[in-house]
XYZ file of C-alpha atoms in Angstrom:
452
model
C -11.688 20.468 -0.644
C -10.444 20.813 -4.189
C -7.096 22.105 -2.896
C -6.727 19.100 -0.596
C -7.556 16.790 -3.488
C -4.932 18.445 -5.686
C -2.305 18.080 -2.955
C -3.155 14.404 -2.505
C -2.978 13.833 -6.262
C 0.392 15.625 -6.418
C 1.743 13.500 -3.563
C 0.476 10.331 -5.216
C 2.035 11.344 -8.525
C 5.312 12.059 -6.751
C 5.285 8.635 -5.110
C 4.633 6.957 -8.473
C 7.406 8.920 -10.198
C 9.829 8.219 -7.340
C 8.925 4.532 -7.444
C 9.604 4.421 -11.150
C 12.961 6.124 -10.684
C 13.921 3.607 -7.987
C 12.822 0.750 -10.257
C 14.883 2.223 -13.099
C 17.945 2.297 -10.847
C 17.505 -1.268 -9.597
C 19.479 -2.905 -12.469
C 22.453 -0.694 -11.580
C 22.398 -1.943 -7.985
C 22.599 -5.647 -8.829
C 25.833 -7.299 -7.747
C 26.924 -7.989 -11.325
C 26.545 -4.314 -12.249
C 28.418 -3.153 -9.142
C 31.152 -5.661 -9.958
C 31.406 -4.221 -13.483
C 31.853 -0.756 -11.939
C 34.717 -1.891 -9.709
C 36.343 -3.857 -12.517
C 36.231 -0.722 -14.654
C 38.012 1.281 -11.939
C 41.007 -1.050 -12.043
C 40.938 -1.261 -15.838
C 41.127 2.499 -16.288
C 44.030 3.455 -14.081
C 47.007 1.890 -15.986
C 45.838 3.741 -19.103
C 46.112 7.045 -17.232
C 49.584 6.181 -15.981
C 51.034 5.930 -19.519
C 48.537 8.266 -21.191
C 47.644 11.807 -20.238
C 49.514 11.655 -16.932
C 52.791 10.562 -18.515
C 52.323 13.113 -21.311
C 52.039 15.891 -18.721
C 55.016 14.540 -16.786
C 57.235 14.444 -19.897
C 56.094 17.861 -21.123
C 56.865 19.422 -17.736
C 60.295 17.793 -17.805
C 61.028 19.625 -21.066
C 60.851 16.604 -23.398
C 60.131 17.676 -27.019
C 56.736 17.014 -28.657
C 57.928 14.360 -31.104
C 59.372 12.302 -28.259
C 56.289 12.814 -26.101
C 53.873 11.677 -28.809
C 56.168 8.735 -29.607
C 55.458 7.480 -26.095
C 51.906 6.699 -27.216
C 53.449 3.710 -28.975
C 53.488 2.133 -25.503
C 49.733 1.763 -25.982
C 50.383 -0.544 -28.939
C 51.040 -3.251 -26.358
C 47.305 -3.116 -25.627
C 46.670 -3.690 -29.325
C 48.839 -6.821 -29.302
C 47.184 -8.417 -26.284
C 45.216 -10.860 -28.436
C 48.531 -12.646 -29.061
C 48.666 -13.927 -25.480
C 44.987 -13.692 -24.460
C 44.568 -17.413 -25.189
C 46.908 -18.064 -22.233
C 44.386 -16.445 -19.873
C 41.658 -18.661 -21.347
C 43.527 -21.947 -21.248
C 46.596 -21.983 -18.988
C 46.170 -22.854 -15.316
C 48.417 -21.081 -12.840
C 50.314 -23.296 -10.381
C 48.819 -23.400 -6.859
C 46.393 -20.502 -7.494
C 44.300 -22.400 -10.081
C 42.185 -23.873 -7.285
C 40.681 -20.403 -6.814
C 39.374 -20.563 -10.384
C 40.777 -19.716 -13.799
C 39.582 -16.093 -13.845
C 40.175 -15.425 -10.139
C 43.762 -16.716 -10.160
C 44.671 -14.693 -13.242
C 43.001 -11.581 -11.797
C 45.211 -11.726 -8.706
C 48.435 -12.312 -10.625
C 47.701 -9.630 -13.240
C 46.799 -7.138 -10.515
C 50.101 -7.681 -8.718
C 51.988 -7.295 -12.012
C 50.289 -3.957 -12.728
C 51.092 -2.593 -9.282
C 54.738 -3.611 -9.653
C 54.997 -2.080 -13.140
C 53.494 1.244 -12.009
C 55.875 1.355 -9.039
C 58.768 0.735 -11.436
C 57.677 3.654 -13.673
C 57.367 5.856 -10.592
C 61.068 5.526 -9.842
C 62.507 6.498 -13.263
C 63.821 9.944 -14.209
C 62.815 10.846 -17.805
C 65.406 13.641 -18.016
C 68.215 11.264 -17.044
C 67.246 8.226 -19.151
C 64.432 8.614 -21.648
C 65.048 5.143 -23.136
C 64.584 3.404 -19.781
C 61.484 5.534 -19.168
C 60.051 4.264 -22.458
C 60.853 0.684 -21.459
C 59.094 1.139 -18.108
C 56.057 2.606 -19.868
C 55.918 -0.434 -22.152
C 56.080 -2.721 -19.110
C 53.096 -0.891 -17.609
C 51.327 -1.341 -20.944
C 52.036 -5.088 -20.975
C 50.851 -5.564 -17.398
C 47.812 -3.330 -17.946
C 46.889 -5.169 -21.147
C 47.038 -8.531 -19.356
C 44.934 -7.096 -16.533
C 42.423 -5.893 -19.145
C 42.224 -9.353 -20.736
C 41.194 -10.878 -17.413
C 38.897 -7.999 -16.432
C 37.016 -8.006 -19.754
C 36.527 -11.772 -19.695
C 35.415 -11.695 -16.051
C 32.929 -8.878 -16.761
C 31.368 -10.526 -19.834
C 31.072 -13.926 -18.127
C 29.684 -12.447 -14.901
C 26.968 -10.413 -16.618
C 23.819 -12.129 -17.779
C 22.851 -11.399 -21.413
C 20.150 -8.893 -20.434
C 22.705 -7.079 -18.245
C 25.212 -6.371 -21.032
C 23.924 -2.840 -21.600
C 23.776 -1.977 -17.901
C 27.091 -3.673 -17.222
C 28.755 -1.832 -20.096
C 27.521 1.458 -18.683
C 28.750 0.641 -15.190
C 32.074 -0.520 -16.608
C 32.420 2.825 -18.384
C 31.618 4.651 -15.153
C 34.281 2.609 -13.407
C 36.846 3.070 -16.161
C 36.481 6.829 -15.963
C 36.612 6.789 -12.168
C 39.837 4.799 -12.340
C 41.354 6.817 -15.173
C 40.253 10.251 -13.953
C 40.820 9.425 -10.291
C 44.327 8.125 -10.872
C 45.093 11.017 -13.200
C 43.872 13.619 -10.730
C 45.599 11.950 -7.801
C 48.881 11.819 -9.721
C 48.621 15.513 -10.679
C 47.740 16.731 -7.204
C 50.257 14.560 -5.341
C 53.063 15.201 -7.838
C 52.607 18.972 -7.555
C 53.364 18.663 -3.848
C 55.599 15.616 -3.378
C 56.963 14.726 -6.821
C 55.965 12.393 -9.645
C 57.437 9.299 -7.967
C 55.095 9.572 -4.965
C 52.191 10.457 -7.253
C 52.631 7.265 -9.262
C 53.138 5.063 -6.215
C 49.893 6.342 -4.699
C 47.994 5.346 -7.845
C 49.081 1.690 -7.712
C 46.284 1.018 -5.190
C 43.720 1.395 -7.990
C 44.432 -2.242 -8.943
C 42.814 -3.478 -5.735
C 39.062 -3.124 -6.598
C 39.172 -5.751 -9.382
C 41.199 -8.120 -7.238
C 38.651 -7.685 -4.441
C 35.729 -8.397 -6.785
C 37.349 -11.637 -7.926
C 37.915 -12.794 -4.340
C 34.385 -11.889 -3.202
C 32.325 -13.108 -6.177
C 34.570 -15.998 -7.149
C 34.584 -17.681 -10.555
C 31.931 -16.348 -13.030
C 28.903 -18.606 -13.438
C 29.072 -18.478 -17.256
C 32.782 -19.272 -17.457
C 33.635 -22.511 -19.202
C 36.633 -24.404 -17.850
C 39.545 -24.735 -20.293
C 39.670 -27.973 -22.226
C 42.700 -30.146 -21.526
C 45.343 -29.769 -24.272
C 47.076 -32.914 -25.504
C 49.955 -32.527 -27.918
C 51.221 -29.661 -30.044
C 48.287 -29.909 -32.464
C 45.718 -29.306 -29.743
C 47.830 -26.528 -28.262
C 47.993 -24.832 -31.664
C 44.214 -25.114 -32.089
C 43.717 -23.540 -28.666
C 45.536 -20.486 -30.009
C 43.925 -20.301 -33.448
C 40.437 -21.549 -32.511
C 39.057 -18.249 -31.166
C 40.116 -16.354 -34.283
C 39.007 -19.083 -36.694
C 35.525 -19.098 -35.148
C 35.206 -15.318 -35.438
C 36.307 -15.120 -39.073
C 33.944 -17.913 -40.127
C 30.981 -15.640 -39.432
C 29.204 -13.827 -42.220
C 30.512 -10.285 -42.557
C 33.342 -10.839 -40.049
C 35.947 -9.078 -42.203
C 33.789 -5.967 -42.569
C 33.096 -5.967 -38.823
C 36.846 -6.130 -38.207
C 37.391 -3.287 -40.688
C 34.847 -1.194 -38.789
C 36.586 -2.023 -35.493
C 39.895 -0.844 -36.968
C 38.737 2.449 -38.545
C 35.830 3.735 -36.452
C 37.986 5.346 -33.772
C 41.063 6.583 -35.666
C 40.256 10.285 -35.365
C 39.043 10.000 -31.786
C 42.175 8.144 -30.632
C 44.483 10.498 -32.516
C 42.834 13.520 -30.876
C 42.546 12.118 -27.337
C 46.208 11.213 -26.988
C 47.292 14.805 -27.779
C 44.961 16.800 -25.504
C 47.523 17.273 -22.737
C 50.030 18.688 -25.242
C 47.412 21.252 -26.266
C 46.660 22.150 -22.646
C 50.342 22.548 -21.854
C 50.959 24.786 -24.883
C 47.906 26.886 -24.035
C 49.387 27.493 -20.584
C 46.957 25.582 -18.361
C 48.345 24.716 -14.912
C 48.196 21.275 -13.271
C 45.383 22.450 -11.016
C 43.398 23.819 -13.977
C 43.877 20.554 -15.847
C 42.741 18.617 -12.761
C 39.629 20.814 -12.391
C 38.524 21.046 -16.028
C 39.995 18.029 -17.801
C 39.547 15.587 -14.937
C 36.751 17.164 -12.862
C 34.386 18.515 -15.529
C 35.214 15.589 -17.786
C 34.317 13.093 -15.087
C 30.823 14.495 -14.493
C 30.194 14.952 -18.206
C 31.066 11.311 -18.780
C 28.663 10.203 -16.038
C 25.889 12.123 -17.774
C 26.910 10.659 -21.128
C 26.772 7.104 -19.800
C 23.312 7.768 -18.327
C 22.058 9.186 -21.634
C 23.634 6.276 -23.486
C 21.724 3.754 -21.395
C 18.422 5.507 -22.081
C 18.983 5.903 -25.829
C 20.264 2.328 -26.143
C 17.022 1.083 -24.574
C 14.822 3.355 -26.699
C 16.544 3.147 -30.095
C 18.349 -0.197 -29.994
C 21.968 -1.037 -30.758
C 22.267 0.010 -34.407
C 20.868 3.516 -34.237
C 22.461 4.259 -30.879
C 25.912 3.221 -32.179
C 25.480 5.369 -35.297
C 24.681 8.392 -33.121
C 27.798 7.671 -31.024
C 30.019 7.693 -34.115
C 28.672 11.086 -35.205
C 29.149 12.549 -31.709
C 32.786 11.378 -31.613
C 33.514 13.315 -34.788
C 31.842 16.471 -33.475
C 33.739 16.248 -30.196
C 37.051 16.412 -32.089
C 35.851 19.580 -33.814
C 35.277 21.194 -30.404
C 39.036 21.002 -29.722
C 39.757 22.817 -32.967
C 37.589 25.605 -31.573
C 39.457 25.524 -28.244
C 42.834 25.657 -30.022
C 41.635 28.692 -31.952
C 40.291 30.406 -28.826
C 43.481 30.002 -26.785
C 43.713 29.843 -22.975
C 40.057 29.870 -21.940
C 38.761 28.036 -18.892
C 35.221 28.223 -20.255
C 36.361 26.934 -23.643
C 38.315 24.094 -22.039
C 35.345 23.131 -19.873
C 33.013 23.154 -22.895
C 35.331 21.099 -25.116
C 36.187 18.582 -22.395
C 32.556 18.416 -21.316
C 31.262 17.612 -24.791
C 34.072 15.155 -25.526
C 33.395 13.204 -22.351
C 29.636 13.348 -22.861
C 30.133 11.762 -26.294
C 32.681 9.288 -24.904
C 30.396 8.200 -22.082
C 27.442 7.735 -24.384
C 29.502 5.910 -27.008
C 31.189 3.726 -24.434
C 27.903 2.180 -23.333
C 26.645 1.206 -26.768
C 29.994 0.270 -28.320
C 31.168 -1.873 -25.391
C 27.778 -3.629 -25.349
C 28.087 -4.278 -29.092
C 31.675 -5.534 -28.895
C 30.871 -7.740 -25.873
C 27.968 -9.351 -27.754
C 30.366 -10.267 -30.577
C 32.191 -12.777 -28.321
C 31.708 -16.540 -28.261
C 31.603 -17.708 -24.627
C 34.111 -20.456 -25.368
C 36.736 -17.844 -26.243
C 35.724 -14.751 -24.280
C 39.201 -13.533 -23.298
C 40.841 -14.112 -26.678
C 38.034 -12.710 -28.816
C 37.367 -9.612 -26.740
C 41.110 -8.980 -26.623
C 41.176 -9.080 -30.426
C 38.172 -6.770 -30.695
C 39.216 -4.252 -28.053
C 42.796 -4.207 -29.348
C 41.591 -3.417 -32.841
C 39.482 -0.441 -31.762
C 42.434 1.900 -31.376
C 45.501 0.269 -32.951
C 45.522 2.467 -36.076
C 44.963 5.699 -34.161
C 47.668 4.876 -31.630
C 50.178 3.972 -34.325
C 49.492 7.187 -36.250
C 49.700 9.222 -33.033
C 53.009 7.696 -32.016
C 54.637 8.071 -35.435
C 53.263 11.314 -36.889
C 51.090 13.288 -34.443
C 53.889 15.467 -33.104
C 55.106 16.328 -36.603
C 51.521 16.989 -37.795
C 50.888 19.378 -34.908
C 54.149 21.221 -35.530
C 53.522 21.333 -39.289
C 49.857 22.306 -39.488
C 49.055 23.663 -36.024
C 46.499 22.446 -33.511
C 43.424 23.864 -35.285
C 44.040 22.061 -38.585
C 45.181 18.937 -36.733
C 41.847 18.613 -34.903
C 39.938 19.389 -38.090
C 41.777 16.442 -39.656
C 40.750 14.170 -36.782
C 37.145 15.250 -37.345
C 37.290 14.179 -41.015
C 38.799 10.830 -40.009
C 35.532 9.969 -38.210
C 33.594 9.851 -41.507
C 34.701 6.388 -42.818
C 33.514 4.622 -39.634
C 30.129 6.355 -39.781
C 29.555 5.387 -43.423
C 30.713 1.777 -42.942
C 28.516 1.120 -39.903
C 25.493 2.663 -41.643
C 26.024 0.354 -44.627
C 26.478 -2.766 -42.447
C 23.264 -1.921 -40.593
C 21.337 -1.600 -43.851
C 22.736 -4.858 -45.256
C 22.072 -7.001 -42.150
C 25.729 -7.780 -41.445
C 25.557 -6.410 -37.892
C 23.119 -9.165 -36.862
C 24.837 -11.874 -38.906
C 28.191 -11.464 -37.144
C 26.951 -11.593 -33.521
C 28.418 -14.070 -31.001
C 26.927 -16.123 -28.132
C 27.754 -13.764 -25.252
C 24.461 -12.006 -25.870
C 22.539 -15.278 -26.160
C 19.973 -16.012 -23.475
C 20.709 -19.741 -23.836
C 24.111 -20.109 -22.134
C 24.567 -23.773 -23.018
C 24.438 -23.268 -26.753
C 27.840 -23.870 -28.267
C 27.430 -21.634 -31.288
C 24.948 -19.631 -33.269
C 26.705 -19.986 -36.562
């Protein structure tokens, strides 16, 4: 009798635990969260086309390291996207505007990205490196515009209480798009050439376009105000930035945005050079960098969601900053160890675990900084600032630094560069500036014009 009772209690406990797990997963199955996942897929793939994938392509074509790392300057286009983000907020597209401001821009930006990737597919870096650089910049411009629309659509589609979940799903999607496109390009190019590999990846633009057509215009989107005269047009450009910088502590928040990811960006954009010099094959890179990294990132995003809920934004972000610094150190260890599949798996695994965790809490924080009147422009400014310094340093000096000091010392340097962001965020948390500089995107009262 006692045995039967124990079995019944165990079954009951199992049902309760299972029910709780299902309940915990329910927020991730809501249509807004699924939409964020698909939007992330399309957001991630252009980055891979001019990032790690292009680095591998150029290295295998015999292009020298200084030229290869200079190609990371193509990413600077992403950091300039705030200059034209106001267009996505306020300019109606002829004919398509009837579909909605965000929907029409999503379709046009998606087509532009596919065309730009196809254009890059057809160039020969060995024959014309200058034209290859131009094509990479065009992919960057199209991808940056696509990102402007995707970020605005995601923030305006998610309800305030869904920002954490939506950020996590967006990070899942971004990695699926980035890793999936990267792996597809590697595998296809090894068999049919880089041109076919790139052309196959252009289809990754379709998920975001499909989301826009199915869900339609976001419920929280505010229609652009009619512009009359040059004065009003000028204010439509400057308004989003003026509102942000009027907040208490805005300059320190911007400083944090600029410096917190310098070391991480500098390290990430050179990984494929390290792998190539250590003698890893395309298939090994696909298995360990893309495969192991993908699953590690999924785990990191899951952990990030849990810790964000338990510890709140401030402490969870601080942990993310520390983990980013440690992850750079792991590549110094890999560089010292040499060609080691286990070492590569461990370094990539930890880096992606930290990236997945940090992506959830940092994207949620940066999304909450936006005012709903200027979602596209303000998030473009914020997201552009997160990596502009690291990308500029990578494109201008990374190759020379690696050749001058070696990979081990280079990655030790990137570890030290994580310290300023950690200290600054800790101080802002203690002084109350994190709360003071928040925007209305995280406000449960959608009709409020401003909190400041």
